[in-house]
């Protein structure tokens, strides 16, 4: 199984600051087809997860450009510029390069002070 | 608008069975693979199973293989999860989720339902 390890597990920021969440995988998420199968989701309190970023750095429809993804191989980062109250929730990274199983990171809880 | 609505959750005794459903609307259901993902109380996301758009291939997490069966009825735009030999550790909110890309080219989810709660307790 591909292990996904997120750091930190929690963040507490004031509005306007930048959040940075790391996700490291136990093996490369780059497939022989050239794509990297790495994704980011946000789960707001009491809500199902919603897709933010697909294939490392592509923003899903409707996702503000304050959200950006980067990385390659086994190390990836989600950055949230100018955090707002609506960004509160748990952020998960996910891989689909090797399944079964599809695996998620443990989640990073973002709190806005 | 894409809409996924899970149903069928409830309280069930250990060792018993339960079938949950996911009604899909707003897209061509028969063209998209579908997942079940669960979340135990206060815990993270755990992938459970995936089924191809045509139902011809299914994959399961080790924790449920042999006990759970994912299936679909494309004529009814409905996804199912038959859960047998339920255990306390199966207690969770179960989400169905649509694969973003039609066909079999990728497995990531773009739309999730609100979930149905399954509690396994005597």
PDB file of C-alpha atoms in Angstrom:
ATOM      1  CA  UNK A   1       0.000   0.000   0.000  1.00  0.00           C
ATOM      2  CA  UNK A   2       1.114   3.586  -0.644  1.00  0.00           C
ATOM      3  CA  UNK A   3       1.413   5.383   2.679  1.00  0.00           C
ATOM      4  CA  UNK A   4       0.525   9.087   2.651  1.00  0.00           C
ATOM      5  CA  UNK A   5       1.969  11.158   5.514  1.00  0.00           C
ATOM      6  CA  UNK A   6       0.744  14.697   6.116  1.00  0.00           C
ATOM      7  CA  UNK A   7       2.376  17.395   8.214  1.00  0.00           C
ATOM      8  CA  UNK A   8       1.442  19.263  10.257  1.00  0.00           C
ATOM      9  CA  UNK A   9      -1.659  17.566  11.645  1.00  0.00           C
ATOM     10  CA  UNK A  10      -3.060  20.897  12.762  1.00  0.00           C
ATOM     11  CA  UNK A  11      -2.613  24.562  11.914  1.00  0.00           C
ATOM     12  CA  UNK A  12      -3.910  27.679  13.613  1.00  0.00           C
ATOM     13  CA  UNK A  13      -3.603  30.877  11.571  1.00  0.00           C
ATOM     14  CA  UNK A  14      -4.984  34.383  11.547  1.00  0.00           C
ATOM     15  CA  UNK A  15      -6.876  35.659   8.506  1.00  0.00           C
ATOM     16  CA  UNK A  16      -4.525  36.774   5.749  1.00  0.00           C
ATOM     17  CA  UNK A  17      -1.699  34.392   6.643  1.00  0.00           C
ATOM     18  CA  UNK A  18      -0.460  31.612   4.358  1.00  0.00           C
ATOM     19  CA  UNK A  19      -1.039  27.942   5.154  1.00  0.00           C
ATOM     20  CA  UNK A  20       1.344  25.271   3.932  1.00  0.00           C
ATOM     21  CA  UNK A  21       0.532  21.557   4.213  1.00  0.00           C
ATOM     22  CA  UNK A  22       2.968  18.835   3.244  1.00  0.00           C
ATOM     23  CA  UNK A  23       2.131  15.342   2.010  1.00  0.00           C
ATOM     24  CA  UNK A  24       4.792  12.681   1.517  1.00  0.00           C
ATOM     25  CA  UNK A  25       4.121   9.347  -0.151  1.00  0.00           C
ATOM     26  CA  UNK A  26       5.960   6.092   0.478  1.00  0.00           C
ATOM     27  CA  UNK A  27       6.525   5.662  -3.254  1.00  0.00           C
ATOM     28  CA  UNK A  28       6.477   7.849  -6.312  1.00  0.00           C
ATOM     29  CA  UNK A  29       3.035   8.952  -7.466  1.00  0.00           C
ATOM     30  CA  UNK A  30       4.242   9.497 -11.014  1.00  0.00           C
ATOM     31  CA  UNK A  31       2.850   6.881 -13.381  1.00  0.00           C
ATOM     32  CA  UNK A  32       4.553   5.564 -16.498  1.00  0.00           C
ATOM     33  CA  UNK A  33       1.944   7.507 -18.499  1.00  0.00           C
ATOM     34  CA  UNK A  34       3.577  10.720 -17.274  1.00  0.00           C
ATOM     35  CA  UNK A  35       0.765  11.818 -14.972  1.00  0.00           C
ATOM     36  CA  UNK A  36       1.123  12.173 -11.232  1.00  0.00           C
ATOM     37  CA  UNK A  37      -1.929  10.820  -9.417  1.00  0.00           C
ATOM     38  CA  UNK A  38      -2.031  13.081  -6.385  1.00  0.00           C
ATOM     39  CA  UNK A  39      -5.029  15.056  -5.107  1.00  0.00           C
ATOM     40  CA  UNK A  40      -6.137  17.401  -2.328  1.00  0.00           C
ATOM     41  CA  UNK A  41      -9.550  17.551  -0.664  1.00  0.00           C
ATOM     42  CA  UNK A  42     -11.104  19.819   1.956  1.00  0.00           C
ATOM     43  CA  UNK A  43     -13.726  18.566   4.383  1.00  0.00           C
ATOM     44  CA  UNK A  44     -15.505  21.452   6.054  1.00  0.00           C
ATOM     45  CA  UNK A  45     -17.186  20.750   9.414  1.00  0.00           C
ATOM     46  CA  UNK A  46     -20.256  18.570   8.967  1.00  0.00           C
ATOM     47  CA  UNK A  47     -19.772  18.345   5.209  1.00  0.00           C
ATOM     48  CA  UNK A  48     -18.524  15.696   2.777  1.00  0.00           C
ATOM     49  CA  UNK A  49     -15.073  16.180   1.247  1.00  0.00           C
ATOM     50  CA  UNK A  50     -14.754  18.458  -1.750  1.00  0.00           C
ATOM     51  CA  UNK A  51     -12.093  18.313  -4.445  1.00  0.00           C
ATOM     52  CA  UNK A  52      -9.611  21.196  -4.454  1.00  0.00           C
ATOM     53  CA  UNK A  53      -6.626  20.088  -6.537  1.00  0.00           C
ATOM     54  CA  UNK A  54      -6.123  17.234  -8.993  1.00  0.00           C
ATOM     55  CA  UNK A  55      -2.944  15.894 -10.586  1.00  0.00           C
ATOM     56  CA  UNK A  56      -0.733  17.819  -8.151  1.00  0.00           C
ATOM     57  CA  UNK A  57      -1.458  21.372  -9.242  1.00  0.00           C
ATOM     58  CA  UNK A  58      -4.684  21.692 -11.262  1.00  0.00           C
ATOM     59  CA  UNK A  59      -7.416  23.601  -9.470  1.00  0.00           C
ATOM     60  CA  UNK A  60     -10.865  22.046  -9.670  1.00  0.00           C
ATOM     61  CA  UNK A  61     -13.747  24.112 -11.024  1.00  0.00           C
ATOM     62  CA  UNK A  62     -14.706  26.940  -8.688  1.00  0.00           C
ATOM     63  CA  UNK A  63     -11.686  26.644  -6.406  1.00  0.00           C
ATOM     64  CA  UNK A  64     -10.192  30.079  -5.662  1.00  0.00           C
ATOM     65  CA  UNK A  65      -6.687  30.774  -6.953  1.00  0.00           C
ATOM     66  CA  UNK A  66      -5.594  31.268  -3.326  1.00  0.00           C
ATOM     67  CA  UNK A  67      -5.231  27.465  -3.360  1.00  0.00           C
ATOM     68  CA  UNK A  68      -2.190  26.044  -5.115  1.00  0.00           C
ATOM     69  CA  UNK A  69      -0.572  22.634  -5.276  1.00  0.00           C
ATOM     70  CA  UNK A  70       2.987  21.730  -6.105  1.00  0.00           C
ATOM     71  CA  UNK A  71       5.491  18.923  -5.861  1.00  0.00           C
ATOM     72  CA  UNK A  72       6.659  15.813  -7.638  1.00  0.00           C
ATOM     73  CA  UNK A  73       7.599  12.209  -7.039  1.00  0.00           C
ATOM     74  CA  UNK A  74       6.966  11.648  -3.352  1.00  0.00           C
ATOM     75  CA  UNK A  75       6.758  15.171  -1.902  1.00  0.00           C
ATOM     76  CA  UNK A  76       3.837  17.514  -2.351  1.00  0.00           C
ATOM     77  CA  UNK A  77       2.573  20.770  -0.868  1.00  0.00           C
ATOM     78  CA  UNK A  78      -0.773  22.525  -0.671  1.00  0.00           C
ATOM     79  CA  UNK A  79      -0.534  26.282  -0.109  1.00  0.00           C
ATOM     80  CA  UNK A  80      -3.443  28.492   0.868  1.00  0.00           C
ATOM     81  CA  UNK A  81      -2.689  32.188   0.491  1.00  0.00           C
ATOM     82  CA  UNK A  82      -4.529  34.810   2.508  1.00  0.00           C
ATOM     83  CA  UNK A  83      -6.531  32.298   4.566  1.00  0.00           C
ATOM     84  CA  UNK A  84     -10.151  33.154   5.263  1.00  0.00           C
ATOM     85  CA  UNK A  85     -12.737  31.903   7.754  1.00  0.00           C
ATOM     86  CA  UNK A  86     -14.328  29.715   5.067  1.00  0.00           C
ATOM     87  CA  UNK A  87     -11.065  27.732   4.710  1.00  0.00           C
ATOM     88  CA  UNK A  88     -11.620  26.065   8.100  1.00  0.00           C
ATOM     89  CA  UNK A  89     -11.764  22.280   7.976  1.00  0.00           C
ATOM     90  CA  UNK A  90      -9.622  19.198   7.456  1.00  0.00           C
ATOM     91  CA  UNK A  91      -7.412  18.892   4.393  1.00  0.00           C
ATOM     92  CA  UNK A  92      -6.594  15.454   2.973  1.00  0.00           C
ATOM     93  CA  UNK A  93      -4.126  14.345   0.325  1.00  0.00           C
ATOM     94  CA  UNK A  94      -4.951  11.229  -1.693  1.00  0.00           C
ATOM     95  CA  UNK A  95      -3.228   8.977  -4.213  1.00  0.00           C
ATOM     96  CA  UNK A  96      -4.631   6.800  -6.981  1.00  0.00           C
ATOM     97  CA  UNK A  97      -1.409   5.733  -8.701  1.00  0.00           C
ATOM     98  CA  UNK A  98      -1.618   2.289  -7.129  1.00  0.00           C
ATOM     99  CA  UNK A  99      -4.832   0.606  -6.125  1.00  0.00           C
ATOM    100  CA  UNK A 100      -6.247  -1.142  -4.386  1.00  0.00           C
ATOM    101  CA  UNK A 101      -6.225   0.532  -2.062  1.00  0.00           C
ATOM    102  CA  UNK A 102      -6.665   4.214  -2.733  1.00  0.00           C
ATOM    103  CA  UNK A 103      -5.039   5.879   0.264  1.00  0.00           C
ATOM    104  CA  UNK A 104      -5.517   9.180   2.060  1.00  0.00           C
ATOM    105  CA  UNK A 105      -3.268  11.142   4.367  1.00  0.00           C
ATOM    106  CA  UNK A 106      -4.298  11.423   8.030  1.00  0.00           C
ATOM    107  CA  UNK A 107      -5.707  14.897   7.484  1.00  0.00           C
ATOM    108  CA  UNK A 108      -4.568  18.375   8.541  1.00  0.00           C
ATOM    109  CA  UNK A 109      -6.981  20.449  10.608  1.00  0.00           C
ATOM    110  CA  UNK A 110      -6.937  24.174   9.809  1.00  0.00           C
ATOM    111  CA  UNK A 111      -8.273  26.592  12.406  1.00  0.00           C
ATOM    112  CA  UNK A 112      -8.649  30.333  11.908  1.00  0.00           C
ATOM    113  CA  UNK A 113      -8.048  32.411  15.020  1.00  0.00           C
TER     114      UNK A 113
ATOM    115  CA  UNK B   1     -26.406  19.588 -11.337  1.00  0.00           C
ATOM    116  CA  UNK B   2     -24.732  16.401 -10.134  1.00  0.00           C
ATOM    117  CA  UNK B   3     -26.463  14.970  -7.088  1.00  0.00           C
ATOM    118  CA  UNK B   4     -25.655  11.877  -5.012  1.00  0.00           C
ATOM    119  CA  UNK B   5     -27.973  10.801  -2.206  1.00  0.00           C
ATOM    120  CA  UNK B   6     -27.094   7.909   0.068  1.00  0.00           C
ATOM    121  CA  UNK B   7     -29.708   5.963   2.015  1.00  0.00           C
ATOM    122  CA  UNK B   8     -30.219   2.759   3.954  1.00  0.00           C
ATOM    123  CA  UNK B   9     -27.966   3.390   6.932  1.00  0.00           C
ATOM    124  CA  UNK B  10     -28.981   2.508  10.462  1.00  0.00           C
ATOM    125  CA  UNK B  11     -28.138   0.542  13.580  1.00  0.00           C
ATOM    126  CA  UNK B  12     -27.338  -3.140  13.031  1.00  0.00           C
ATOM    127  CA  UNK B  13     -26.075  -5.884  15.293  1.00  0.00           C
ATOM    128  CA  UNK B  14     -22.600  -7.379  14.832  1.00  0.00           C
ATOM    129  CA  UNK B  15     -22.611 -10.230  12.355  1.00  0.00           C
ATOM    130  CA  UNK B  16     -25.731  -8.999  10.558  1.00  0.00           C
ATOM    131  CA  UNK B  17     -26.094  -7.549   7.068  1.00  0.00           C
ATOM    132  CA  UNK B  18     -27.115  -4.201   5.625  1.00  0.00           C
ATOM    133  CA  UNK B  19     -27.388  -2.780   2.122  1.00  0.00           C
ATOM    134  CA  UNK B  20     -26.904   0.909   1.511  1.00  0.00           C
ATOM    135  CA  UNK B  21     -27.728   2.751  -1.696  1.00  0.00           C
ATOM    136  CA  UNK B  22     -26.675   5.867  -3.563  1.00  0.00           C
ATOM    137  CA  UNK B  23     -29.094   7.497  -5.976  1.00  0.00           C
ATOM    138  CA  UNK B  24     -27.385   9.521  -8.699  1.00  0.00           C
ATOM    139  CA  UNK B  25     -28.761  12.296 -10.842  1.00  0.00           C
ATOM    140  CA  UNK B  26     -27.572  15.141 -13.058  1.00  0.00           C
ATOM    141  CA  UNK B  27     -25.035  13.158 -15.086  1.00  0.00           C
ATOM    142  CA  UNK B  28     -24.770  10.064 -17.286  1.00  0.00           C
ATOM    143  CA  UNK B  29     -24.394   7.568 -14.464  1.00  0.00           C
ATOM    144  CA  UNK B  30     -23.582   4.653 -16.768  1.00  0.00           C
ATOM    145  CA  UNK B  31     -20.450   6.438 -18.031  1.00  0.00           C
ATOM    146  CA  UNK B  32     -18.752   6.931 -14.660  1.00  0.00           C
ATOM    147  CA  UNK B  33     -17.101   4.711 -12.117  1.00  0.00           C
ATOM    148  CA  UNK B  34     -18.183   5.124  -8.520  1.00  0.00           C
ATOM    149  CA  UNK B  35     -16.616   4.743  -5.075  1.00  0.00           C
ATOM    150  CA  UNK B  36     -17.652   4.103  -1.501  1.00  0.00           C
ATOM    151  CA  UNK B  37     -15.532   5.891   1.101  1.00  0.00           C
ATOM    152  CA  UNK B  38     -16.181   5.769   4.832  1.00  0.00           C
ATOM    153  CA  UNK B  39     -15.303   7.865   7.860  1.00  0.00           C
ATOM    154  CA  UNK B  40     -15.420   6.437  11.381  1.00  0.00           C
ATOM    155  CA  UNK B  41     -16.487   8.876  14.127  1.00  0.00           C
ATOM    156  CA  UNK B  42     -13.770  11.474  14.642  1.00  0.00           C
ATOM    157  CA  UNK B  43     -11.434   9.756  12.188  1.00  0.00           C
ATOM    158  CA  UNK B  44     -10.088  10.324   8.695  1.00  0.00           C
ATOM    159  CA  UNK B  45     -11.238   9.082   5.322  1.00  0.00           C
ATOM    160  CA  UNK B  46     -10.959   5.385   4.437  1.00  0.00           C
ATOM    161  CA  UNK B  47     -11.524   4.161   0.902  1.00  0.00           C
ATOM    162  CA  UNK B  48     -13.811   1.109   0.770  1.00  0.00           C
ATOM    163  CA  UNK B  49     -14.470   0.047  -2.814  1.00  0.00           C
ATOM    164  CA  UNK B  50     -14.703   1.160  -6.435  1.00  0.00           C
ATOM    165  CA  UNK B  51     -16.708  -0.131  -9.387  1.00  0.00           C
ATOM    166  CA  UNK B  52     -16.129   0.628 -13.048  1.00  0.00           C
ATOM    167  CA  UNK B  53     -18.752   2.438 -15.105  1.00  0.00           C
ATOM    168  CA  UNK B  54     -19.990  -0.846 -16.600  1.00  0.00           C
ATOM    169  CA  UNK B  55     -19.722  -2.872 -13.401  1.00  0.00           C
ATOM    170  CA  UNK B  56     -17.155  -5.205 -14.936  1.00  0.00           C
ATOM    171  CA  UNK B  57     -14.375  -4.468 -12.466  1.00  0.00           C
ATOM    172  CA  UNK B  58     -14.496  -3.946  -8.728  1.00  0.00           C
ATOM    173  CA  UNK B  59     -11.751  -3.373  -6.186  1.00  0.00           C
ATOM    174  CA  UNK B  60     -11.936  -3.479  -2.403  1.00  0.00           C
ATOM    175  CA  UNK B  61      -9.992  -2.438   0.661  1.00  0.00           C
ATOM    176  CA  UNK B  62      -8.481  -5.383   2.544  1.00  0.00           C
ATOM    177  CA  UNK B  63     -10.609  -4.502   5.585  1.00  0.00           C
ATOM    178  CA  UNK B  64     -13.865  -5.278   3.733  1.00  0.00           C
ATOM    179  CA  UNK B  65     -12.873  -7.751   1.001  1.00  0.00           C
ATOM    180  CA  UNK B  66     -14.945 -10.913   1.240  1.00  0.00           C
ATOM    181  CA  UNK B  67     -17.610  -9.212   3.409  1.00  0.00           C
ATOM    182  CA  UNK B  68     -18.736  -6.218   1.318  1.00  0.00           C
ATOM    183  CA  UNK B  69     -19.930  -6.188  -2.296  1.00  0.00           C
ATOM    184  CA  UNK B  70     -20.179  -3.085  -4.445  1.00  0.00           C
ATOM    185  CA  UNK B  71     -22.661  -3.165  -7.316  1.00  0.00           C
ATOM    186  CA  UNK B  72     -24.644  -0.854  -9.542  1.00  0.00           C
ATOM    187  CA  UNK B  73     -27.844  -0.764 -11.553  1.00  0.00           C
ATOM    188  CA  UNK B  74     -27.296   1.598 -14.459  1.00  0.00           C
ATOM    189  CA  UNK B  75     -30.957   1.373 -15.443  1.00  0.00           C
ATOM    190  CA  UNK B  76     -31.857   2.841 -12.037  1.00  0.00           C
ATOM    191  CA  UNK B  77     -28.865   5.222 -11.701  1.00  0.00           C
ATOM    192  CA  UNK B  78     -28.116   3.610  -8.376  1.00  0.00           C
ATOM    193  CA  UNK B  79     -24.991   2.370  -6.612  1.00  0.00           C
ATOM    194  CA  UNK B  80     -25.120  -0.202  -3.827  1.00  0.00           C
ATOM    195  CA  UNK B  81     -22.952  -1.545  -1.047  1.00  0.00           C
ATOM    196  CA  UNK B  82     -23.982  -4.895   0.414  1.00  0.00           C
ATOM    197  CA  UNK B  83     -22.341  -5.256   3.807  1.00  0.00           C
ATOM    198  CA  UNK B  84     -22.281  -8.705   5.433  1.00  0.00           C
ATOM    199  CA  UNK B  85     -20.757  -9.977   8.686  1.00  0.00           C
ATOM    200  CA  UNK B  86     -20.682  -6.449  10.049  1.00  0.00           C
ATOM    201  CA  UNK B  87     -18.271  -5.580  12.823  1.00  0.00           C
ATOM    202  CA  UNK B  88     -18.095  -2.746  15.335  1.00  0.00           C
ATOM    203  CA  UNK B  89     -15.171  -1.294  13.375  1.00  0.00           C
ATOM    204  CA  UNK B  90     -17.434  -0.858  10.329  1.00  0.00           C
ATOM    205  CA  UNK B  91     -19.283   1.902  12.195  1.00  0.00           C
ATOM    206  CA  UNK B  92     -18.900   5.008  10.034  1.00  0.00           C
ATOM    207  CA  UNK B  93     -20.482   7.522   7.730  1.00  0.00           C
ATOM    208  CA  UNK B  94     -20.479   5.961   4.268  1.00  0.00           C
ATOM    209  CA  UNK B  95     -20.083   8.329   1.323  1.00  0.00           C
ATOM    210  CA  UNK B  96     -20.604   7.510  -2.312  1.00  0.00           C
ATOM    211  CA  UNK B  97     -18.467   9.496  -4.706  1.00  0.00           C
ATOM    212  CA  UNK B  98     -18.380   9.889  -8.449  1.00  0.00           C
ATOM    213  CA  UNK B  99     -15.188   9.434 -10.433  1.00  0.00           C
ATOM    214  CA  UNK B 100     -14.316  12.677 -12.183  1.00  0.00           C
ATOM    215  CA  UNK B 101     -13.463  11.262 -15.593  1.00  0.00           C
ATOM    216  CA  UNK B 102     -15.728   9.000 -17.681  1.00  0.00           C
ATOM    217  CA  UNK B 103     -14.462   5.572 -18.594  1.00  0.00           C
ATOM    218  CA  UNK B 104     -11.500   3.918 -16.893  1.00  0.00           C
ATOM    219  CA  UNK B 105      -8.738   6.481 -17.136  1.00  0.00           C
ATOM    220  CA  UNK B 106      -8.541   7.666 -13.566  1.00  0.00           C
ATOM    221  CA  UNK B 107     -10.049   7.070 -10.149  1.00  0.00           C
ATOM    222  CA  UNK B 108     -10.240  10.417  -8.364  1.00  0.00           C
ATOM    223  CA  UNK B 109     -13.570  11.693  -7.028  1.00  0.00           C
ATOM    224  CA  UNK B 110     -15.083  15.018  -7.960  1.00  0.00           C
ATOM    225  CA  UNK B 111     -18.514  14.873  -6.318  1.00  0.00           C
ATOM    226  CA  UNK B 112     -19.497  13.282  -3.015  1.00  0.00           C
ATOM    227  CA  UNK B 113     -22.850  12.602  -1.424  1.00  0.00           C
ATOM    228  CA  UNK B 114     -23.668  13.753   2.104  1.00  0.00           C
ATOM    229  CA  UNK B 115     -23.291  10.242   3.484  1.00  0.00           C
ATOM    230  CA  UNK B 116     -25.358   7.690   5.387  1.00  0.00           C
ATOM    231  CA  UNK B 117     -24.508   6.553   8.910  1.00  0.00           C
ATOM    232  CA  UNK B 118     -24.003   2.892   9.733  1.00  0.00           C
ATOM    233  CA  UNK B 119     -23.673   1.947  13.405  1.00  0.00           C
ATOM    234  CA  UNK B 120     -22.796  -1.624  14.329  1.00  0.00           C
ATOM    235  CA  UNK B 121     -23.731  -2.286  17.914  1.00  0.00           C
ATOM    236  CA  UNK B 122     -25.410  -4.912  20.044  1.00  0.00           C
TER     237      UNK B 122
END
